[in-house]
Amino acid sequence: MSYAGLAPPGGGATASTPSVWKKGFKLVLLGDASVGKSSILLRFLQNKFSEGLETTVGAAFSTKTIECRGRQIKFEIWDTAGQERFRSLAPMYYRGASAAIVVYDQTNPLTFERAQEWVRQVNSTSTNPNIVIALAANKADLPAEKRQVPLERAEIFAEQEGLLLLETSAMTGKNVAALFDRIAELLPEEPFQPAVRGLTVAADTAAPQAASDTKKRSGCCGVG
């Protein structure tokens, strides 16, 4: 799926919104194919839902600016493909990210298992020791009898890993805007910049423990 033209990645600010384009926070959407990553993003960007979205190939880029606690947060979003053949490309998108949303389908237990793998992979290989990771339990609009992943399992995992957890529905819009709002609340004042911090590949070995400790101090947010 492509979002070209929705928001220019290098667009300029207007006189009335001088800070909109000043600070961009890189955010990556991760998860298996067909869990609803692109649908969540479309709901966030345009407040729309479409049954006919094309499968993302590689990754699609888009931006959106929101206001949070008196500051402008510009999300620079990479929607990554969930197919197995594209998994090796994902690290190049999330290694320098400020935030990641890992999505799974509540009706498909395998996607939850894969979501746990994604979280552990991000924690072990991200160059940002303070990356904000959210877990989106998608397709909350479906009947309870179709859900095969008890929410309690996700809550336990989120508590262990220090994740932000929300049930979402791209179809109804449930908690989609709230998901990005909560992430924005947890972001630092400045976007992550590896060059500024002087991080190197060799230094990344210390990042997983630092990331876990930092996020656990933030606590696990409740399910909406």
Short mmCIF file of N, CA and C in Angstrom, two decimals, residues 92-176:
data_model
loop_
_atom_site.label_atom_id
_atom_site.label_comp_id
_atom_site.label_asym_id
_atom_site.label_seq_id
_atom_site.Cartn_x
_atom_site.Cartn_y
_atom_site.Cartn_z
N MET A 92 16.18 -2.43 9.19
CA MET A 92 16.65 -1.14 8.67
C MET A 92 15.65 -0.02 8.95
N TYR A 93 14.38 -0.39 9.16
CA TYR A 93 13.36 0.61 9.44
C TYR A 93 13.24 0.93 10.93
N TYR A 94 13.41 -0.08 11.80
CA TYR A 94 13.16 0.19 13.22
C TYR A 94 14.41 0.47 14.04
N ARG A 95 15.60 0.24 13.50
CA ARG A 95 16.80 0.40 14.31
C ARG A 95 16.97 1.81 14.86
N GLY A 96 16.61 2.81 14.08
CA GLY A 96 16.75 4.18 14.55
C GLY A 96 15.43 4.83 14.92
N ALA A 97 14.40 4.01 15.12
CA ALA A 97 13.06 4.54 15.38
C ALA A 97 12.91 5.02 16.82
N SER A 98 12.01 5.99 16.99
CA SER A 98 11.65 6.43 18.33
C SER A 98 10.54 5.57 18.91
N ALA A 99 9.74 4.93 18.04
CA ALA A 99 8.61 4.12 18.50
C ALA A 99 8.31 3.02 17.50
N ALA A 100 7.69 1.96 18.00
CA ALA A 100 7.25 0.86 17.14
C ALA A 100 5.89 0.38 17.62
N ILE A 101 5.01 0.08 16.68
CA ILE A 101 3.73 -0.54 16.99
C ILE A 101 3.75 -1.95 16.41
N VAL A 102 3.62 -2.93 17.29
CA VAL A 102 3.57 -4.33 16.86
C VAL A 102 2.11 -4.77 16.91
N VAL A 103 1.58 -5.21 15.77
CA VAL A 103 0.16 -5.51 15.64
C VAL A 103 -0.04 -7.02 15.51
N TYR A 104 -1.08 -7.53 16.20
CA TYR A 104 -1.47 -8.92 15.97
C TYR A 104 -2.99 -8.99 15.85
N ASP A 105 -3.45 -10.10 15.27
CA ASP A 105 -4.87 -10.35 15.02
C ASP A 105 -5.41 -11.23 16.15
N GLN A 106 -6.39 -10.73 16.89
CA GLN A 106 -6.89 -11.47 18.04
C GLN A 106 -7.55 -12.80 17.65
N THR A 107 -7.88 -12.98 16.38
CA THR A 107 -8.50 -14.23 15.95
C THR A 107 -7.48 -15.25 15.45
N ASN A 108 -6.20 -14.89 15.48
CA ASN A 108 -5.16 -15.75 14.93
C ASN A 108 -4.00 -15.88 15.94
N PRO A 109 -3.94 -16.98 16.68
CA PRO A 109 -2.90 -17.15 17.70
C PRO A 109 -1.48 -17.07 17.15
N LEU A 110 -1.27 -17.53 15.91
CA LEU A 110 0.07 -17.49 15.33
C LEU A 110 0.58 -16.07 15.22
N THR A 111 -0.31 -15.13 14.90
CA THR A 111 0.13 -13.74 14.77
C THR A 111 0.54 -13.16 16.12
N PHE A 112 -0.04 -13.68 17.21
CA PHE A 112 0.37 -13.22 18.55
C PHE A 112 1.76 -13.79 18.88
N GLU A 113 2.00 -15.04 18.52
CA GLU A 113 3.33 -15.61 18.73
C GLU A 113 4.37 -14.82 17.95
N ARG A 114 4.04 -14.49 16.72
CA ARG A 114 4.98 -13.71 15.90
C ARG A 114 5.16 -12.30 16.48
N ALA A 115 4.10 -11.74 17.03
CA ALA A 115 4.20 -10.40 17.63
C ALA A 115 5.20 -10.40 18.78
N GLN A 116 5.19 -11.48 19.57
CA GLN A 116 6.15 -11.59 20.66
C GLN A 116 7.58 -11.66 20.12
N GLU A 117 7.74 -12.37 19.00
CA GLU A 117 9.06 -12.43 18.37
C GLU A 117 9.51 -11.05 17.89
N TRP A 118 8.55 -10.30 17.31
CA TRP A 118 8.88 -8.95 16.84
C TRP A 118 9.35 -8.07 18.00
N VAL A 119 8.63 -8.13 19.11
CA VAL A 119 9.00 -7.30 20.27
C VAL A 119 10.41 -7.65 20.74
N ARG A 120 10.69 -8.93 20.87
CA ARG A 120 12.02 -9.34 21.35
C ARG A 120 13.11 -8.95 20.36
N GLN A 121 12.78 -9.04 19.07
CA GLN A 121 13.76 -8.67 18.05
C GLN A 121 14.06 -7.18 18.10
N VAL A 122 13.03 -6.37 18.24
CA VAL A 122 13.23 -4.92 18.33
C VAL A 122 14.06 -4.58 19.57
N ASN A 123 13.72 -5.19 20.70
CA ASN A 123 14.45 -4.91 21.93
C ASN A 123 15.92 -5.30 21.83
N SER A 124 16.21 -6.34 21.07
CA SER A 124 17.59 -6.84 21.01
C SER A 124 18.42 -6.17 19.93
N THR A 125 17.78 -5.54 18.94
CA THR A 125 18.55 -4.99 17.82
C THR A 125 18.35 -3.50 17.58
N SER A 126 17.39 -2.88 18.23
CA SER A 126 17.17 -1.44 18.03
C SER A 126 18.36 -0.66 18.57
N THR A 127 18.76 0.38 17.85
CA THR A 127 19.85 1.23 18.32
C THR A 127 19.37 2.27 19.31
N ASN A 128 18.06 2.36 19.53
CA ASN A 128 17.50 3.32 20.48
C ASN A 128 17.20 2.59 21.79
N PRO A 129 17.96 2.85 22.85
CA PRO A 129 17.72 2.16 24.13
C PRO A 129 16.41 2.54 24.79
N ASN A 130 15.79 3.63 24.34
CA ASN A 130 14.54 4.09 24.95
C ASN A 130 13.36 4.03 23.98
N ILE A 131 13.43 3.14 23.01
CA ILE A 131 12.34 3.05 22.04
C ILE A 131 11.03 2.71 22.74
N VAL A 132 9.96 3.38 22.33
CA VAL A 132 8.63 3.12 22.87
C VAL A 132 7.98 2.04 22.00
N ILE A 133 7.59 0.93 22.63
CA ILE A 133 6.97 -0.17 21.88
C ILE A 133 5.53 -0.35 22.36
N ALA A 134 4.61 -0.34 21.40
CA ALA A 134 3.19 -0.55 21.69
C ALA A 134 2.74 -1.86 21.06
N LEU A 135 1.87 -2.56 21.75
CA LEU A 135 1.29 -3.81 21.24
C LEU A 135 -0.18 -3.55 20.96
N ALA A 136 -0.58 -3.72 19.70
CA ALA A 136 -1.96 -3.47 19.30
C ALA A 136 -2.68 -4.80 19.08
N ALA A 137 -3.66 -5.07 19.93
CA ALA A 137 -4.49 -6.28 19.80
C ALA A 137 -5.64 -5.94 18.86
N ASN A 138 -5.43 -6.16 17.57
CA ASN A 138 -6.36 -5.66 16.56
C ASN A 138 -7.55 -6.58 16.33
N LYS A 139 -8.53 -6.04 15.61
CA LYS A 139 -9.79 -6.72 15.26
C LYS A 139 -10.68 -6.93 16.49
N ALA A 140 -10.67 -5.93 17.36
CA ALA A 140 -11.49 -5.98 18.57
C ALA A 140 -12.98 -5.88 18.25
N ASP A 141 -13.33 -5.54 17.00
CA ASP A 141 -14.74 -5.44 16.62
C ASP A 141 -15.38 -6.81 16.41
N LEU A 142 -14.57 -7.85 16.25
CA LEU A 142 -15.11 -9.18 15.98
C LEU A 142 -15.70 -9.80 17.25
N PRO A 143 -16.69 -10.69 17.11
CA PRO A 143 -17.35 -11.31 18.27
C PRO A 143 -16.36 -12.07 19.14
N ALA A 144 -16.67 -12.15 20.42
CA ALA A 144 -15.78 -12.79 21.39
C ALA A 144 -15.49 -14.24 21.02
N GLU A 145 -16.47 -14.93 20.45
CA GLU A 145 -16.27 -16.34 20.12
C GLU A 145 -15.23 -16.55 19.02
N LYS A 146 -14.93 -15.50 18.26
CA LYS A 146 -13.93 -15.62 17.19
C LYS A 146 -12.52 -15.30 17.68
N ARG A 147 -12.42 -14.73 18.85
CA ARG A 147 -11.10 -14.35 19.37
C ARG A 147 -10.44 -15.56 20.03
N GLN A 148 -9.25 -15.88 19.54
CA GLN A 148 -8.55 -17.06 20.02
C GLN A 148 -7.32 -16.73 20.86
N VAL A 149 -7.10 -15.44 21.09
CA VAL A 149 -5.98 -15.01 21.93
C VAL A 149 -6.56 -14.29 23.14
N PRO A 150 -6.63 -14.94 24.29
CA PRO A 150 -7.16 -14.27 25.49
C PRO A 150 -6.39 -12.99 25.78
N LEU A 151 -7.11 -11.94 26.06
CA LEU A 151 -6.45 -10.66 26.31
C LEU A 151 -5.52 -10.74 27.52
N GLU A 152 -5.82 -11.62 28.43
CA GLU A 152 -4.96 -11.78 29.61
C GLU A 152 -3.54 -12.19 29.22
N ARG A 153 -3.42 -13.00 28.16
CA ARG A 153 -2.09 -13.40 27.69
C ARG A 153 -1.30 -12.19 27.22
N ALA A 154 -1.97 -11.33 26.49
CA ALA A 154 -1.30 -10.12 25.99
C ALA A 154 -0.94 -9.19 27.14
N GLU A 155 -1.81 -9.10 28.13
CA GLU A 155 -1.54 -8.24 29.29
C GLU A 155 -0.32 -8.73 30.05
N ILE A 156 -0.19 -10.05 30.22
CA ILE A 156 0.96 -10.61 30.92
C ILE A 156 2.24 -10.32 30.16
N PHE A 157 2.20 -10.54 28.84
CA PHE A 157 3.38 -10.28 28.02
C PHE A 157 3.75 -8.80 28.04
N ALA A 158 2.75 -7.93 27.93
CA ALA A 158 3.01 -6.49 27.94
C ALA A 158 3.62 -6.06 29.27
N GLU A 159 3.15 -6.64 30.36
CA GLU A 159 3.69 -6.30 31.68
C GLU A 159 5.14 -6.76 31.78
N GLN A 160 5.43 -7.94 31.27
CA GLN A 160 6.80 -8.47 31.33
C GLN A 160 7.77 -7.62 30.52
N GLU A 161 7.32 -7.14 29.37
CA GLU A 161 8.20 -6.41 28.46
C GLU A 161 8.11 -4.91 28.60
N GLY A 162 7.21 -4.42 29.45
CA GLY A 162 7.06 -2.98 29.63
C GLY A 162 6.45 -2.29 28.44
N LEU A 163 5.44 -2.94 27.82
CA LEU A 163 4.83 -2.41 26.60
C LEU A 163 3.57 -1.62 26.90
N LEU A 164 3.26 -0.71 26.00
CA LEU A 164 1.95 -0.08 25.96
C LEU A 164 1.02 -1.03 25.23
N LEU A 165 -0.12 -1.39 25.82
CA LEU A 165 -1.05 -2.33 25.21
C LEU A 165 -2.43 -1.72 25.06
N LEU A 166 -2.97 -1.83 23.86
CA LEU A 166 -4.34 -1.38 23.61
C LEU A 166 -5.04 -2.34 22.66
N GLU A 167 -6.30 -2.61 22.91
CA GLU A 167 -7.14 -3.29 21.94
C GLU A 167 -7.52 -2.27 20.88
N THR A 168 -7.46 -2.66 19.62
CA THR A 168 -7.80 -1.73 18.53
C THR A 168 -8.74 -2.39 17.53
N SER A 169 -9.43 -1.55 16.80
CA SER A 169 -10.22 -2.00 15.66
C SER A 169 -10.07 -0.96 14.56
N ALA A 170 -9.41 -1.36 13.49
CA ALA A 170 -9.29 -0.45 12.35
C ALA A 170 -10.65 -0.22 11.71
N MET A 171 -11.53 -1.22 11.80
CA MET A 171 -12.84 -1.10 11.17
C MET A 171 -13.71 -0.05 11.86
N THR A 172 -13.77 -0.09 13.18
CA THR A 172 -14.62 0.85 13.92
C THR A 172 -13.85 2.09 14.38
N GLY A 173 -12.52 2.00 14.38
CA GLY A 173 -11.71 3.10 14.87
C GLY A 173 -11.39 3.02 16.35
N LYS A 174 -11.84 1.96 17.02
CA LYS A 174 -11.64 1.85 18.46
C LYS A 174 -10.15 1.94 18.81
N ASN A 175 -9.83 2.92 19.65
CA ASN A 175 -8.50 3.10 20.24
C ASN A 175 -7.38 3.39 19.24
N VAL A 176 -7.68 3.58 17.98
CA VAL A 176 -6.60 3.84 17.02
C VAL A 176 -5.96 5.20 17.30
#
